[in-house]
Amino acid sequence: GGLLAFSVEVGQRAGWSDHKPGAPRFFQDWQEGPLRGLLADCGFDVLDVTTETGGVWDWLLILGTPTGV
């Protein structure tokens, strides 16, 4: 059981950044449709997706549960 909750930046970029936390890290932007598909393929039901706008970047806020819970 339990909940899955996370946020991702909206976009189509992927690559390496050393902006935060001061060491190289990989980032991946997402669009809602492909992200929903990936979560379903990984065994999660998406309960809610909220798009947060108005800042420098737009974000998808995701809430889900394992399938069948």
PDB file of N, CA, C and O in Angstrom:
ATOM      1  N   GLY A   1       0.806  -1.182   0.000  1.00  0.00           N
ATOM      2  CA  GLY A   1       0.000   0.000   0.000  1.00  0.00           C
ATOM      3  C   GLY A   1       0.853   1.251   0.000  1.00  0.00           C
ATOM      4  O   GLY A   1       2.005   1.239  -0.399  1.00  0.00           O
ATOM      5  N   GLY A   2       0.255   2.310   0.459  1.00  0.00           N
ATOM      6  CA  GLY A   2       0.952   3.579   0.542  1.00  0.00           C
ATOM      7  C   GLY A   2       0.687   4.464  -0.654  1.00  0.00           C
ATOM      8  O   GLY A   2       0.023   4.080  -1.601  1.00  0.00           O
ATOM      9  N   LEU A   3       1.220   5.652  -0.580  1.00  0.00           N
ATOM     10  CA  LEU A   3       1.064   6.642  -1.642  1.00  0.00           C
ATOM     11  C   LEU A   3       2.406   6.931  -2.310  1.00  0.00           C
ATOM     12  O   LEU A   3       3.445   6.892  -1.663  1.00  0.00           O
ATOM     13  N   LEU A   4       2.336   7.252  -3.574  1.00  0.00           N
ATOM     14  CA  LEU A   4       3.479   7.752  -4.333  1.00  0.00           C
ATOM     15  C   LEU A   4       3.198   9.228  -4.591  1.00  0.00           C
ATOM     16  O   LEU A   4       2.150   9.572  -5.148  1.00  0.00           O
ATOM     17  N   ALA A   5       4.084  10.104  -4.167  1.00  0.00           N
ATOM     18  CA  ALA A   5       3.908  11.546  -4.381  1.00  0.00           C
ATOM     19  C   ALA A   5       5.239  12.137  -4.789  1.00  0.00           C
ATOM     20  O   ALA A   5       6.260  11.908  -4.120  1.00  0.00           O
ATOM     21  N   PHE A   6       5.247  12.867  -5.912  1.00  0.00           N
ATOM     22  CA  PHE A   6       6.471  13.496  -6.375  1.00  0.00           C
ATOM     23  C   PHE A   6       6.134  14.603  -7.361  1.00  0.00           C
ATOM     24  O   PHE A   6       4.992  14.728  -7.812  1.00  0.00           O
ATOM     25  N   SER A   7       7.124  15.397  -7.704  1.00  0.00           N
ATOM     26  CA  SER A   7       6.950  16.455  -8.699  1.00  0.00           C
ATOM     27  C   SER A   7       8.070  16.362  -9.720  1.00  0.00           C
ATOM     28  O   SER A   7       9.179  15.938  -9.403  1.00  0.00           O
ATOM     29  N   VAL A   8       7.735  16.733 -10.959  1.00  0.00           N
ATOM     30  CA  VAL A   8       8.713  16.786 -12.045  1.00  0.00           C
ATOM     31  C   VAL A   8       8.487  18.063 -12.841  1.00  0.00           C
ATOM     32  O   VAL A   8       7.380  18.583 -12.911  1.00  0.00           O
ATOM     33  N   GLU A   9       9.549  18.537 -13.445  1.00  0.00           N
ATOM     34  CA  GLU A   9       9.450  19.723 -14.280  1.00  0.00           C
ATOM     35  C   GLU A   9       8.819  19.367 -15.618  1.00  0.00           C
ATOM     36  O   GLU A   9       9.096  18.314 -16.188  1.00  0.00           O
ATOM     37  N   VAL A  10       7.952  20.241 -16.107  1.00  0.00           N
ATOM     38  CA  VAL A  10       7.322  20.050 -17.405  1.00  0.00           C
ATOM     39  C   VAL A  10       8.303  20.489 -18.498  1.00  0.00           C
ATOM     40  O   VAL A  10       8.919  21.549 -18.399  1.00  0.00           O
ATOM     41  N   GLY A  11       8.456  19.670 -19.501  1.00  0.00           N
ATOM     42  CA  GLY A  11       9.325  20.014 -20.623  1.00  0.00           C
ATOM     43  C   GLY A  11       9.734  18.792 -21.390  1.00  0.00           C
ATOM     44  O   GLY A  11       9.166  17.710 -21.220  1.00  0.00           O
ATOM     45  N   GLN A  12      10.753  18.982 -22.230  1.00  0.00           N
ATOM     46  CA  GLN A  12      11.236  17.886 -23.065  1.00  0.00           C
ATOM     47  C   GLN A  12      12.753  17.793 -23.023  1.00  0.00           C
ATOM     48  O   GLN A  12      13.358  17.223 -23.925  1.00  0.00           O
ATOM     49  N   ARG A  13      13.361  18.333 -21.981  1.00  0.00           N
ATOM     50  CA  ARG A  13      14.821  18.307 -21.873  1.00  0.00           C
ATOM     51  C   ARG A  13      15.273  17.125 -21.026  1.00  0.00           C
ATOM     52  O   ARG A  13      14.550  16.649 -20.168  1.00  0.00           O
ATOM     53  N   ALA A  14      16.498  16.701 -21.276  1.00  0.00           N
ATOM     54  CA  ALA A  14      17.161  15.703 -20.447  1.00  0.00           C
ATOM     55  C   ALA A  14      18.651  15.972 -20.546  1.00  0.00           C
ATOM     56  O   ALA A  14      19.143  16.387 -21.598  1.00  0.00           O
ATOM     57  N   GLY A  15      19.363  15.767 -19.456  1.00  0.00           N
ATOM     58  CA  GLY A  15      20.798  15.993 -19.498  1.00  0.00           C
ATOM     59  C   GLY A  15      21.396  16.061 -18.117  1.00  0.00           C
ATOM     60  O   GLY A  15      20.759  15.709 -17.126  1.00  0.00           O
ATOM     61  N   TRP A  16      22.616  16.516 -18.071  1.00  0.00           N
ATOM     62  CA  TRP A  16      23.361  16.628 -16.814  1.00  0.00           C
ATOM     63  C   TRP A  16      23.423  18.076 -16.362  1.00  0.00           C
ATOM     64  O   TRP A  16      23.539  18.976 -17.182  1.00  0.00           O
ATOM     65  N   SER A  17      23.352  18.283 -15.056  1.00  0.00           N
ATOM     66  CA  SER A  17      23.436  19.618 -14.468  1.00  0.00           C
ATOM     67  C   SER A  17      24.264  19.541 -13.199  1.00  0.00           C
ATOM     68  O   SER A  17      24.215  18.543 -12.480  1.00  0.00           O
ATOM     69  N   ASP A  18      25.005  20.595 -12.917  1.00  0.00           N
ATOM     70  CA  ASP A  18      25.688  20.676 -11.626  1.00  0.00           C
ATOM     71  C   ASP A  18      25.185  21.881 -10.831  1.00  0.00           C
ATOM     72  O   ASP A  18      25.807  22.326  -9.890  1.00  0.00           O
ATOM     73  N   HIS A  19      24.006  22.400 -11.242  1.00  0.00           N
ATOM     74  CA  HIS A  19      23.408  23.563 -10.578  1.00  0.00           C
ATOM     75  C   HIS A  19      23.109  23.272  -9.107  1.00  0.00           C
ATOM     76  O   HIS A  19      23.415  24.065  -8.233  1.00  0.00           O
ATOM     77  N   LYS A  20      22.447  22.184  -8.816  1.00  0.00           N
ATOM     78  CA  LYS A  20      22.138  21.746  -7.458  1.00  0.00           C
ATOM     79  C   LYS A  20      22.320  20.252  -7.437  1.00  0.00           C
ATOM     80  O   LYS A  20      21.976  19.590  -8.404  1.00  0.00           O
ATOM     81  N   PRO A  21      22.798  19.641  -6.466  1.00  0.00           N
ATOM     82  CA  PRO A  21      23.271  20.083  -5.163  1.00  0.00           C
ATOM     83  C   PRO A  21      24.760  20.395  -5.132  1.00  0.00           C
ATOM     84  O   PRO A  21      25.408  20.255  -4.101  1.00  0.00           O
ATOM     85  N   GLY A  22      25.338  20.795  -6.257  1.00  0.00           N
ATOM     86  CA  GLY A  22      26.761  21.102  -6.288  1.00  0.00           C
ATOM     87  C   GLY A  22      27.590  19.983  -6.887  1.00  0.00           C
ATOM     88  O   GLY A  22      28.808  20.076  -6.958  1.00  0.00           O
ATOM     89  N   ALA A  23      26.946  18.921  -7.276  1.00  0.00           N
ATOM     90  CA  ALA A  23      27.606  17.798  -7.934  1.00  0.00           C
ATOM     91  C   ALA A  23      26.761  17.433  -9.154  1.00  0.00           C
ATOM     92  O   ALA A  23      25.553  17.675  -9.171  1.00  0.00           O
ATOM     93  N   PRO A  24      27.364  16.865 -10.179  1.00  0.00           N
ATOM     94  CA  PRO A  24      26.581  16.520 -11.374  1.00  0.00           C
ATOM     95  C   PRO A  24      25.406  15.600 -11.039  1.00  0.00           C
ATOM     96  O   PRO A  24      25.523  14.694 -10.220  1.00  0.00           O
ATOM     97  N   ARG A  25      24.287  15.882 -11.676  1.00  0.00           N
ATOM     98  CA  ARG A  25      23.107  15.029 -11.540  1.00  0.00           C
ATOM     99  C   ARG A  25      22.386  14.990 -12.877  1.00  0.00           C
ATOM    100  O   ARG A  25      22.451  15.927 -13.666  1.00  0.00           O
ATOM    101  N   PHE A  26      21.705  13.895 -13.142  1.00  0.00           N
ATOM    102  CA  PHE A  26      20.928  13.763 -14.368  1.00  0.00           C
ATOM    103  C   PHE A  26      19.520  14.275 -14.112  1.00  0.00           C
ATOM    104  O   PHE A  26      18.946  14.022 -13.047  1.00  0.00           O
ATOM    105  N   PHE A  27      18.952  14.997 -15.075  1.00  0.00           N
ATOM    106  CA  PHE A  27      17.565  15.439 -14.951  1.00  0.00           C
ATOM    107  C   PHE A  27      16.786  15.030 -16.190  1.00  0.00           C
ATOM    108  O   PHE A  27      17.350  14.840 -17.265  1.00  0.00           O
ATOM    109  N   GLN A  28      15.481  14.875 -16.012  1.00  0.00           N
ATOM    110  CA  GLN A  28      14.572  14.511 -17.094  1.00  0.00           C
ATOM    111  C   GLN A  28      13.282  15.283 -16.909  1.00  0.00           C
ATOM    112  O   GLN A  28      12.646  15.162 -15.864  1.00  0.00           O
ATOM    113  N   ASP A  29      12.922  16.109 -17.879  1.00  0.00           N
ATOM    114  CA  ASP A  29      11.624  16.774 -17.864  1.00  0.00           C
ATOM    115  C   ASP A  29      10.573  15.802 -18.412  1.00  0.00           C
ATOM    116  O   ASP A  29      10.910  14.827 -19.091  1.00  0.00           O
ATOM    117  N   TRP A  30       9.310  16.086 -18.150  1.00  0.00           N
ATOM    118  CA  TRP A  30       8.237  15.186 -18.573  1.00  0.00           C
ATOM    119  C   TRP A  30       7.040  15.958 -19.087  1.00  0.00           C
ATOM    120  O   TRP A  30       6.810  17.102 -18.713  1.00  0.00           O
ATOM    121  N   GLN A  31       6.239  15.283 -19.889  1.00  0.00           N
ATOM    122  CA  GLN A  31       4.897  15.698 -20.272  1.00  0.00           C
ATOM    123  C   GLN A  31       3.928  14.757 -19.560  1.00  0.00           C
ATOM    124  O   GLN A  31       4.266  13.602 -19.266  1.00  0.00           O
ATOM    125  N   GLU A  32       2.721  15.223 -19.265  1.00  0.00           N
ATOM    126  CA  GLU A  32       1.787  14.430 -18.474  1.00  0.00           C
ATOM    127  C   GLU A  32       1.458  13.077 -19.101  1.00  0.00           C
ATOM    128  O   GLU A  32       1.486  12.048 -18.424  1.00  0.00           O
ATOM    129  N   GLY A  33       1.147  13.045 -20.383  1.00  0.00           N
ATOM    130  CA  GLY A  33       0.746  11.791 -21.028  1.00  0.00           C
ATOM    131  C   GLY A  33       1.801  10.699 -20.928  1.00  0.00           C
ATOM    132  O   GLY A  33       1.504   9.582 -20.453  1.00  0.00           O
ATOM    133  N   PRO A  34       3.035  10.966 -21.381  1.00  0.00           N
ATOM    134  CA  PRO A  34       4.070   9.927 -21.263  1.00  0.00           C
ATOM    135  C   PRO A  34       4.360   9.518 -19.817  1.00  0.00           C
ATOM    136  O   PRO A  34       4.631   8.346 -19.547  1.00  0.00           O
ATOM    137  N   LEU A  35       4.274  10.460 -18.879  1.00  0.00           N
ATOM    138  CA  LEU A  35       4.527  10.123 -17.479  1.00  0.00           C
ATOM    139  C   LEU A  35       3.437   9.203 -16.937  1.00  0.00           C
ATOM    140  O   LEU A  35       3.713   8.233 -16.232  1.00  0.00           O
ATOM    141  N   ARG A  36       2.189   9.484 -17.290  1.00  0.00           N
ATOM    142  CA  ARG A  36       1.095   8.596 -16.875  1.00  0.00           C
ATOM    143  C   ARG A  36       1.317   7.183 -17.426  1.00  0.00           C
ATOM    144  O   ARG A  36       1.093   6.185 -16.725  1.00  0.00           O
ATOM    145  N   GLY A  37       1.736   7.096 -18.682  1.00  0.00           N
ATOM    146  CA  GLY A  37       2.001   5.796 -19.287  1.00  0.00           C
ATOM    147  C   GLY A  37       3.114   5.039 -18.588  1.00  0.00           C
ATOM    148  O   GLY A  37       3.006   3.832 -18.340  1.00  0.00           O
ATOM    149  N   LEU A  38       4.189   5.741 -18.253  1.00  0.00           N
ATOM    150  CA  LEU A  38       5.307   5.114 -17.548  1.00  0.00           C
ATOM    151  C   LEU A  38       4.865   4.593 -16.181  1.00  0.00           C
ATOM    152  O   LEU A  38       5.193   3.469 -15.794  1.00  0.00           O
ATOM    153  N   LEU A  39       4.107   5.402 -15.451  1.00  0.00           N
ATOM    154  CA  LEU A  39       3.646   4.975 -14.134  1.00  0.00           C
ATOM    155  C   LEU A  39       2.734   3.754 -14.237  1.00  0.00           C
ATOM    156  O   LEU A  39       2.841   2.820 -13.437  1.00  0.00           O
ATOM    157  N   ALA A  40       1.855   3.720 -15.226  1.00  0.00           N
ATOM    158  CA  ALA A  40       0.992   2.546 -15.434  1.00  0.00           C
ATOM    159  C   ALA A  40       1.838   1.313 -15.752  1.00  0.00           C
ATOM    160  O   ALA A  40       1.601   0.229 -15.204  1.00  0.00           O
ATOM    161  N   ASP A  41       2.827   1.479 -16.611  1.00  0.00           N
ATOM    162  CA  ASP A  41       3.712   0.362 -16.960  1.00  0.00           C
ATOM    163  C   ASP A  41       4.488  -0.156 -15.755  1.00  0.00           C
ATOM    164  O   ASP A  41       4.869  -1.328 -15.709  1.00  0.00           O
ATOM    165  N   CYS A  42       4.735   0.724 -14.787  1.00  0.00           N
ATOM    166  CA  CYS A  42       5.482   0.351 -13.574  1.00  0.00           C
ATOM    167  C   CYS A  42       4.573  -0.105 -12.435  1.00  0.00           C
ATOM    168  O   CYS A  42       5.043  -0.331 -11.319  1.00  0.00           O
ATOM    169  N   GLY A  43       3.267  -0.217 -12.702  1.00  0.00           N
ATOM    170  CA  GLY A  43       2.364  -0.757 -11.697  1.00  0.00           C
ATOM    171  C   GLY A  43       1.737   0.252 -10.761  1.00  0.00           C
ATOM    172  O   GLY A  43       1.416  -0.088  -9.620  1.00  0.00           O
ATOM    173  N   PHE A  44       1.531   1.492 -11.231  1.00  0.00           N
ATOM    174  CA  PHE A  44       0.909   2.517 -10.399  1.00  0.00           C
ATOM    175  C   PHE A  44      -0.342   3.071 -11.059  1.00  0.00           C
ATOM    176  O   PHE A  44      -0.396   3.236 -12.276  1.00  0.00           O
ATOM    177  N   ASP A  45      -1.343   3.340 -10.229  1.00  0.00           N
ATOM    178  CA  ASP A  45      -2.531   4.074 -10.659  1.00  0.00           C
ATOM    179  C   ASP A  45      -2.334   5.531 -10.284  1.00  0.00           C
ATOM    180  O   ASP A  45      -2.005   5.833  -9.130  1.00  0.00           O
ATOM    181  N   VAL A  46      -2.532   6.426 -11.232  1.00  0.00           N
ATOM    182  CA  VAL A  46      -2.406   7.862 -10.963  1.00  0.00           C
ATOM    183  C   VAL A  46      -3.736   8.360 -10.417  1.00  0.00           C
ATOM    184  O   VAL A  46      -4.775   8.234 -11.064  1.00  0.00           O
ATOM    185  N   LEU A  47      -3.701   8.912  -9.209  1.00  0.00           N
ATOM    186  CA  LEU A  47      -4.901   9.456  -8.584  1.00  0.00           C
ATOM    187  C   LEU A  47      -5.133  10.907  -8.957  1.00  0.00           C
ATOM    188  O   LEU A  47      -6.274  11.349  -9.092  1.00  0.00           O
ATOM    189  N   ASP A  48      -4.036  11.668  -9.105  1.00  0.00           N
ATOM    190  CA  ASP A  48      -4.168  13.094  -9.387  1.00  0.00           C
ATOM    191  C   ASP A  48      -2.886  13.624 -10.012  1.00  0.00           C
ATOM    192  O   ASP A  48      -1.790  13.206  -9.630  1.00  0.00           O
ATOM    193  N   VAL A  49      -3.051  14.503 -10.979  1.00  0.00           N
ATOM    194  CA  VAL A  49      -1.933  15.261 -11.553  1.00  0.00           C
ATOM    195  C   VAL A  49      -2.348  16.725 -11.544  1.00  0.00           C
ATOM    196  O   VAL A  49      -3.381  17.088 -12.101  1.00  0.00           O
ATOM    197  N   THR A  50      -1.562  17.546 -10.897  1.00  0.00           N
ATOM    198  CA  THR A  50      -1.795  18.987 -10.865  1.00  0.00           C
ATOM    199  C   THR A  50      -0.636  19.666 -11.560  1.00  0.00           C
ATOM    200  O   THR A  50       0.524  19.317 -11.319  1.00  0.00           O
ATOM    201  N   THR A  51      -0.928  20.615 -12.437  1.00  0.00           N
ATOM    202  CA  THR A  51       0.119  21.401 -13.073  1.00  0.00           C
ATOM    203  C   THR A  51       0.248  22.714 -12.318  1.00  0.00           C
ATOM    204  O   THR A  51      -0.720  23.462 -12.187  1.00  0.00           O
ATOM    205  N   GLU A  52       1.433  22.957 -11.789  1.00  0.00           N
ATOM    206  CA  GLU A  52       1.720  24.188 -11.049  1.00  0.00           C
ATOM    207  C   GLU A  52       2.469  25.131 -11.988  1.00  0.00           C
ATOM    208  O   GLU A  52       3.541  24.789 -12.494  1.00  0.00           O
ATOM    209  N   THR A  53       1.893  26.290 -12.228  1.00  0.00           N
ATOM    210  CA  THR A  53       2.478  27.267 -13.144  1.00  0.00           C
ATOM    211  C   THR A  53       2.748  28.578 -12.419  1.00  0.00           C
ATOM    212  O   THR A  53       2.354  28.755 -11.276  1.00  0.00           O
ATOM    213  N   GLY A  54       3.404  29.476 -13.111  1.00  0.00           N
ATOM    214  CA  GLY A  54       3.591  30.813 -12.578  1.00  0.00           C
ATOM    215  C   GLY A  54       4.988  31.099 -12.095  1.00  0.00           C
ATOM    216  O   GLY A  54       5.334  32.249 -11.841  1.00  0.00           O
ATOM    217  N   GLY A  55       5.801  30.081 -11.940  1.00  0.00           N
ATOM    218  CA  GLY A  55       7.182  30.291 -11.530  1.00  0.00           C
ATOM    219  C   GLY A  55       8.084  30.326 -12.750  1.00  0.00           C
ATOM    220  O   GLY A  55       7.630  30.516 -13.882  1.00  0.00           O
ATOM    221  N   VAL A  56       9.349  30.133 -12.529  1.00  0.00           N
ATOM    222  CA  VAL A  56      10.310  30.080 -13.629  1.00  0.00           C
ATOM    223  C   VAL A  56      10.001  28.885 -14.516  1.00  0.00           C
ATOM    224  O   VAL A  56      10.103  28.952 -15.729  1.00  0.00           O
ATOM    225  N   TRP A  57       9.621  27.751 -13.899  1.00  0.00           N
ATOM    226  CA  TRP A  57       9.272  26.536 -14.622  1.00  0.00           C
ATOM    227  C   TRP A  57       7.896  26.068 -14.205  1.00  0.00           C
ATOM    228  O   TRP A  57       7.413  26.391 -13.128  1.00  0.00           O
ATOM    229  N   ASP A  58       7.265  25.268 -15.057  1.00  0.00           N
ATOM    230  CA  ASP A  58       6.013  24.603 -14.702  1.00  0.00           C
ATOM    231  C   ASP A  58       6.351  23.218 -14.157  1.00  0.00           C
ATOM    232  O   ASP A  58       7.324  22.584 -14.580  1.00  0.00           O
ATOM    233  N   TRP A  59       5.532  22.749 -13.211  1.00  0.00           N
ATOM    234  CA  TRP A  59       5.769  21.472 -12.554  1.00  0.00           C
ATOM    235  C   TRP A  59       4.515  20.617 -12.604  1.00  0.00           C
ATOM    236  O   TRP A  59       3.396  21.138 -12.521  1.00  0.00           O
ATOM    237  N   LEU A  60       4.695  19.305 -12.721  1.00  0.00           N
ATOM    238  CA  LEU A  60       3.621  18.341 -12.547  1.00  0.00           C
ATOM    239  C   LEU A  60       3.741  17.767 -11.136  1.00  0.00           C
ATOM    240  O   LEU A  60       4.801  17.291 -10.745  1.00  0.00           O
ATOM    241  N   LEU A  61       2.650  17.828 -10.371  1.00  0.00           N
ATOM    242  CA  LEU A  61       2.594  17.260  -9.031  1.00  0.00           C
ATOM    243  C   LEU A  61       1.770  15.990  -9.136  1.00  0.00           C
ATOM    244  O   LEU A  61       0.586  16.027  -9.524  1.00  0.00           O
ATOM    245  N   ILE A  62       2.366  14.857  -8.833  1.00  0.00           N
ATOM    246  CA  ILE A  62       1.785  13.548  -9.070  1.00  0.00           C
ATOM    247  C   ILE A  62       1.424  12.874  -7.743  1.00  0.00           C
ATOM    248  O   ILE A  62       2.204  12.885  -6.807  1.00  0.00           O
ATOM    249  N   LEU A  63       0.250  12.245  -7.713  1.00  0.00           N
ATOM    250  CA  LEU A  63      -0.158  11.438  -6.580  1.00  0.00           C
ATOM    251  C   LEU A  63      -0.684  10.121  -7.133  1.00  0.00           C
ATOM    252  O   LEU A  63      -1.531  10.109  -8.027  1.00  0.00           O
ATOM    253  N   GLY A  64      -0.159   8.993  -6.620  1.00  0.00           N
ATOM    254  CA  GLY A  64      -0.581   7.691  -7.101  1.00  0.00           C
ATOM    255  C   GLY A  64      -0.506   6.636  -6.029  1.00  0.00           C
ATOM    256  O   GLY A  64      -0.020   6.878  -4.913  1.00  0.00           O
ATOM    257  N   THR A  65      -0.977   5.445  -6.387  1.00  0.00           N
ATOM    258  CA  THR A  65      -0.899   4.278  -5.512  1.00  0.00           C
ATOM    259  C   THR A  65      -0.508   3.076  -6.351  1.00  0.00           C
ATOM    260  O   THR A  65      -0.711   3.075  -7.570  1.00  0.00           O
ATOM    261  N   PRO A  66       0.038   2.049  -5.707  1.00  0.00           N
ATOM    262  CA  PRO A  66       0.277   0.821  -6.450  1.00  0.00           C
ATOM    263  C   PRO A  66      -1.049   0.287  -7.018  1.00  0.00           C
ATOM    264  O   PRO A  66      -2.094   0.393  -6.367  1.00  0.00           O
ATOM    265  N   THR A  67      -1.025  -0.263  -8.217  1.00  0.00           N
ATOM    266  CA  THR A  67      -2.234  -0.799  -8.841  1.00  0.00           C
ATOM    267  C   THR A  67      -2.876  -1.842  -7.943  1.00  0.00           C
ATOM    268  O   THR A  67      -2.192  -2.685  -7.371  1.00  0.00           O
ATOM    269  N   GLY A  68      -4.190  -1.732  -7.796  1.00  0.00           N
ATOM    270  CA  GLY A  68      -4.927  -2.694  -6.998  1.00  0.00           C
ATOM    271  C   GLY A  68      -5.071  -2.357  -5.536  1.00  0.00           C
ATOM    272  O   GLY A  68      -5.676  -3.104  -4.778  1.00  0.00           O
ATOM    273  N   VAL A  69      -4.532  -1.216  -5.124  1.00  0.00           N
ATOM    274  CA  VAL A  69      -4.631  -0.828  -3.707  1.00  0.00           C
ATOM    275  C   VAL A  69      -5.831   0.074  -3.514  1.00  0.00           C
ATOM    276  O   VAL A  69      -6.134   0.900  -4.289  1.00  0.00           O
TER     277      VAL A  69
END
